[in-house]
Amino acid sequence: AGDNCLFAVFAPSGEPVATLGVVRYAGPKERHRAMIWGVYTAPEARGQGLSSRLLEAAIAHCRSLPGLLQIHLAVSSHNHGAIRVYERAGFLHYGREPRALLLPDRSVDEDLMVLFLDGYRTE
């Protein structure tokens, strides 16, 4: 499996209905960090706790990696449901990136969040 993984839930038809990826930073000064990316749940599969279960699996995977101390993610600032899922899992806010995404009709800010696997706390 390696350090980088893609987690998914599949419908009986075989189509993925929820996804979440983990990538570990490669540089020697950054290998203590991983990033959650590609979190998506299809509209027809929402409300079933799939994202929470995928997030739990990803966190467990990250905890199994030697030397990995923290997991980062960016989430659209207006996506309050997803932010609550991350907060329940222990992620903390540490910033906001204005206009992180530029869509044809608007820009989207992203909240930056981190989960410290070793109990570290910032002031």
PDB file of C-alpha atoms in Angstrom:
ATOM      1  CA  ALA A   1       0.000   0.000   0.000  1.00  0.00           C
ATOM      2  CA  GLY A   2       2.796   2.458   0.761  1.00  0.00           C
ATOM      3  CA  ASP A   3       2.434   5.849   2.378  1.00  0.00           C
ATOM      4  CA  ASN A   4       0.001   7.229  -0.211  1.00  0.00           C
ATOM      5  CA  CYS A   5      -3.482   5.718  -0.411  1.00  0.00           C
ATOM      6  CA  LEU A   6      -6.856   6.236  -1.983  1.00  0.00           C
ATOM      7  CA  PHE A   7      -9.841   5.111   0.071  1.00  0.00           C
ATOM      8  CA  ALA A   8     -13.225   4.554  -1.571  1.00  0.00           C
ATOM      9  CA  VAL A   9     -16.712   3.209  -0.999  1.00  0.00           C
ATOM     10  CA  PHE A  10     -18.379   1.503  -3.945  1.00  0.00           C
ATOM     11  CA  ALA A  11     -22.044   1.121  -4.847  1.00  0.00           C
ATOM     12  CA  PRO A  12     -23.328  -2.390  -5.633  1.00  0.00           C
ATOM     13  CA  SER A  13     -22.953  -1.434  -9.323  1.00  0.00           C
ATOM     14  CA  GLY A  14     -19.208  -1.038  -8.770  1.00  0.00           C
ATOM     15  CA  GLU A  15     -19.179   2.736  -9.128  1.00  0.00           C
ATOM     16  CA  PRO A  16     -17.337   4.724  -6.434  1.00  0.00           C
ATOM     17  CA  VAL A  17     -19.722   6.833  -4.332  1.00  0.00           C
ATOM     18  CA  ALA A  18     -17.204   8.246  -1.839  1.00  0.00           C
ATOM     19  CA  THR A  19     -13.459   8.893  -2.061  1.00  0.00           C
ATOM     20  CA  LEU A  20     -10.634  10.263   0.070  1.00  0.00           C
ATOM     21  CA  GLY A  21      -6.907  10.327  -0.668  1.00  0.00           C
ATOM     22  CA  VAL A  22      -3.809  10.586   1.517  1.00  0.00           C
ATOM     23  CA  VAL A  23      -0.439  11.719   0.234  1.00  0.00           C
ATOM     24  CA  ARG A  24       2.681  12.002   2.367  1.00  0.00           C
ATOM     25  CA  TYR A  25       5.055  14.872   1.708  1.00  0.00           C
ATOM     26  CA  ALA A  26       8.263  13.554   0.154  1.00  0.00           C
ATOM     27  CA  GLY A  27      10.951  16.028   1.196  1.00  0.00           C
ATOM     28  CA  PRO A  28      13.200  15.109   4.120  1.00  0.00           C
ATOM     29  CA  LYS A  29      12.089  18.184   6.090  1.00  0.00           C
ATOM     30  CA  GLU A  30       8.388  17.554   5.358  1.00  0.00           C
ATOM     31  CA  ARG A  31       7.997  13.772   5.682  1.00  0.00           C
ATOM     32  CA  HIS A  32       6.389  14.260   9.080  1.00  0.00           C
ATOM     33  CA  ARG A  33       3.290  15.604   7.260  1.00  0.00           C
ATOM     34  CA  ALA A  34       0.557  14.113   5.094  1.00  0.00           C
ATOM     35  CA  MET A  35      -2.300  15.756   3.189  1.00  0.00           C
ATOM     36  CA  ILE A  36      -5.907  14.644   2.835  1.00  0.00           C
ATOM     37  CA  TRP A  37      -7.188  15.318  -0.697  1.00  0.00           C
ATOM     38  CA  GLY A  38      -9.982  14.379  -3.084  1.00  0.00           C
ATOM     39  CA  VAL A  39     -12.725  14.034  -0.488  1.00  0.00           C
ATOM     40  CA  TYR A  40     -16.022  13.511  -2.286  1.00  0.00           C
ATOM     41  CA  THR A  41     -19.352  11.834  -1.614  1.00  0.00           C
ATOM     42  CA  ALA A  42     -21.888  11.492  -4.423  1.00  0.00           C
ATOM     43  CA  PRO A  43     -25.165  13.316  -3.695  1.00  0.00           C
ATOM     44  CA  GLU A  44     -27.168  10.076  -3.566  1.00  0.00           C
ATOM     45  CA  ALA A  45     -24.797   8.650  -0.923  1.00  0.00           C
ATOM     46  CA  ARG A  46     -24.648  11.669   1.406  1.00  0.00           C
ATOM     47  CA  GLY A  47     -25.966  11.486   4.951  1.00  0.00           C
ATOM     48  CA  GLN A  48     -24.795   7.908   5.509  1.00  0.00           C
ATOM     49  CA  GLY A  49     -21.539   8.737   7.326  1.00  0.00           C
ATOM     50  CA  LEU A  50     -19.344   7.554   4.454  1.00  0.00           C
ATOM     51  CA  SER A  51     -16.951  10.520   4.641  1.00  0.00           C
ATOM     52  CA  SER A  52     -16.537  10.010   8.384  1.00  0.00           C
ATOM     53  CA  ARG A  53     -15.742   6.323   7.893  1.00  0.00           C
ATOM     54  CA  LEU A  54     -13.249   7.061   5.122  1.00  0.00           C
ATOM     55  CA  LEU A  55     -11.652   9.742   7.291  1.00  0.00           C
ATOM     56  CA  GLU A  56     -11.339   7.271  10.200  1.00  0.00           C
ATOM     57  CA  ALA A  57      -9.631   4.767   7.878  1.00  0.00           C
ATOM     58  CA  ALA A  58      -7.271   7.440   6.560  1.00  0.00           C
ATOM     59  CA  ILE A  59      -6.338   8.593  10.063  1.00  0.00           C
ATOM     60  CA  ALA A  60      -5.689   4.982  11.122  1.00  0.00           C
ATOM     61  CA  HIS A  61      -3.483   4.525   8.052  1.00  0.00           C
ATOM     62  CA  CYS A  62      -1.553   7.714   8.875  1.00  0.00           C
ATOM     63  CA  ARG A  63      -1.068   6.605  12.485  1.00  0.00           C
ATOM     64  CA  SER A  64       0.565   3.420  11.168  1.00  0.00           C
ATOM     65  CA  LEU A  65       3.236   5.328   9.235  1.00  0.00           C
ATOM     66  CA  PRO A  66       6.517   5.734  11.146  1.00  0.00           C
ATOM     67  CA  GLY A  67       7.492   9.345  11.719  1.00  0.00           C
ATOM     68  CA  LEU A  68       4.200  10.846  10.543  1.00  0.00           C
ATOM     69  CA  LEU A  69       3.201  13.536  13.049  1.00  0.00           C
ATOM     70  CA  GLN A  70       0.382  15.498  11.436  1.00  0.00           C
ATOM     71  CA  ILE A  71      -2.287  15.447   8.752  1.00  0.00           C
ATOM     72  CA  HIS A  72      -3.297  18.569   6.852  1.00  0.00           C
ATOM     73  CA  LEU A  73      -6.315  19.389   4.706  1.00  0.00           C
ATOM     74  CA  ALA A  74      -8.034  22.300   3.006  1.00  0.00           C
ATOM     75  CA  VAL A  75     -11.816  22.519   2.890  1.00  0.00           C
ATOM     76  CA  SER A  76     -14.083  25.063   1.214  1.00  0.00           C
ATOM     77  CA  SER A  77     -14.921  27.619   3.892  1.00  0.00           C
ATOM     78  CA  HIS A  78     -18.631  27.489   3.044  1.00  0.00           C
ATOM     79  CA  ASN A  79     -18.812  23.682   3.436  1.00  0.00           C
ATOM     80  CA  HIS A  80     -19.947  23.669   7.060  1.00  0.00           C
ATOM     81  CA  GLY A  81     -20.983  20.003   7.019  1.00  0.00           C
ATOM     82  CA  ALA A  82     -17.514  18.857   5.973  1.00  0.00           C
ATOM     83  CA  ILE A  83     -15.872  21.194   8.484  1.00  0.00           C
ATOM     84  CA  ARG A  84     -17.960  19.616  11.268  1.00  0.00           C
ATOM     85  CA  VAL A  85     -16.854  16.123  10.153  1.00  0.00           C
ATOM     86  CA  TYR A  86     -13.203  17.206  10.357  1.00  0.00           C
ATOM     87  CA  GLU A  87     -13.667  18.950  13.702  1.00  0.00           C
ATOM     88  CA  ARG A  88     -15.335  15.824  15.181  1.00  0.00           C
ATOM     89  CA  ALA A  89     -12.282  13.845  14.041  1.00  0.00           C
ATOM     90  CA  GLY A  90     -10.025  16.256  15.964  1.00  0.00           C
ATOM     91  CA  PHE A  91      -8.824  18.563  13.193  1.00  0.00           C
ATOM     92  CA  LEU A  92      -8.055  22.147  14.229  1.00  0.00           C
ATOM     93  CA  HIS A  93      -8.291  25.323  12.146  1.00  0.00           C
ATOM     94  CA  TYR A  94      -5.012  27.136  11.584  1.00  0.00           C
ATOM     95  CA  GLY A  95      -5.812  29.520   8.761  1.00  0.00           C
ATOM     96  CA  ARG A  96      -7.789  30.465   5.710  1.00  0.00           C
ATOM     97  CA  GLU A  97      -6.544  30.777   2.150  1.00  0.00           C
ATOM     98  CA  PRO A  98      -8.525  33.497   0.378  1.00  0.00           C
ATOM     99  CA  ARG A  99      -9.565  32.747  -3.209  1.00  0.00           C
ATOM    100  CA  ALA A 100      -7.888  29.325  -3.086  1.00  0.00           C
ATOM    101  CA  LEU A 101     -10.173  28.212  -5.916  1.00  0.00           C
ATOM    102  CA  LEU A 102     -11.211  30.402  -8.808  1.00  0.00           C
ATOM    103  CA  LEU A 103     -14.372  29.174 -10.524  1.00  0.00           C
ATOM    104  CA  PRO A 104     -15.943  30.757 -13.621  1.00  0.00           C
ATOM    105  CA  ASP A 105     -18.576  32.578 -11.537  1.00  0.00           C
ATOM    106  CA  ARG A 106     -16.914  33.039  -8.129  1.00  0.00           C
ATOM    107  CA  SER A 107     -13.904  32.448  -5.934  1.00  0.00           C
ATOM    108  CA  VAL A 108     -13.834  30.049  -2.994  1.00  0.00           C
ATOM    109  CA  ASP A 109     -11.879  30.495   0.221  1.00  0.00           C
ATOM    110  CA  GLU A 110     -10.490  27.380   1.899  1.00  0.00           C
ATOM    111  CA  ASP A 111     -10.080  26.718   5.607  1.00  0.00           C
ATOM    112  CA  LEU A 112      -6.767  25.089   6.494  1.00  0.00           C
ATOM    113  CA  MET A 113      -6.956  22.375   9.136  1.00  0.00           C
ATOM    114  CA  VAL A 114      -4.511  20.038  10.866  1.00  0.00           C
ATOM    115  CA  LEU A 115      -4.697  16.934  13.040  1.00  0.00           C
ATOM    116  CA  PHE A 116      -1.691  16.425  15.305  1.00  0.00           C
ATOM    117  CA  LEU A 117      -1.128  12.688  15.745  1.00  0.00           C
ATOM    118  CA  ASP A 118       1.304  13.150  18.653  1.00  0.00           C
ATOM    119  CA  GLY A 119      -0.776  15.492  20.832  1.00  0.00           C
ATOM    120  CA  TYR A 120       1.196  18.601  19.844  1.00  0.00           C
ATOM    121  CA  ARG A 121      -0.627  21.871  20.499  1.00  0.00           C
ATOM    122  CA  THR A 122       0.030  25.350  19.179  1.00  0.00           C
ATOM    123  CA  GLU A 123      -0.471  28.385  21.355  1.00  0.00           C
TER     124      GLU A 123
END
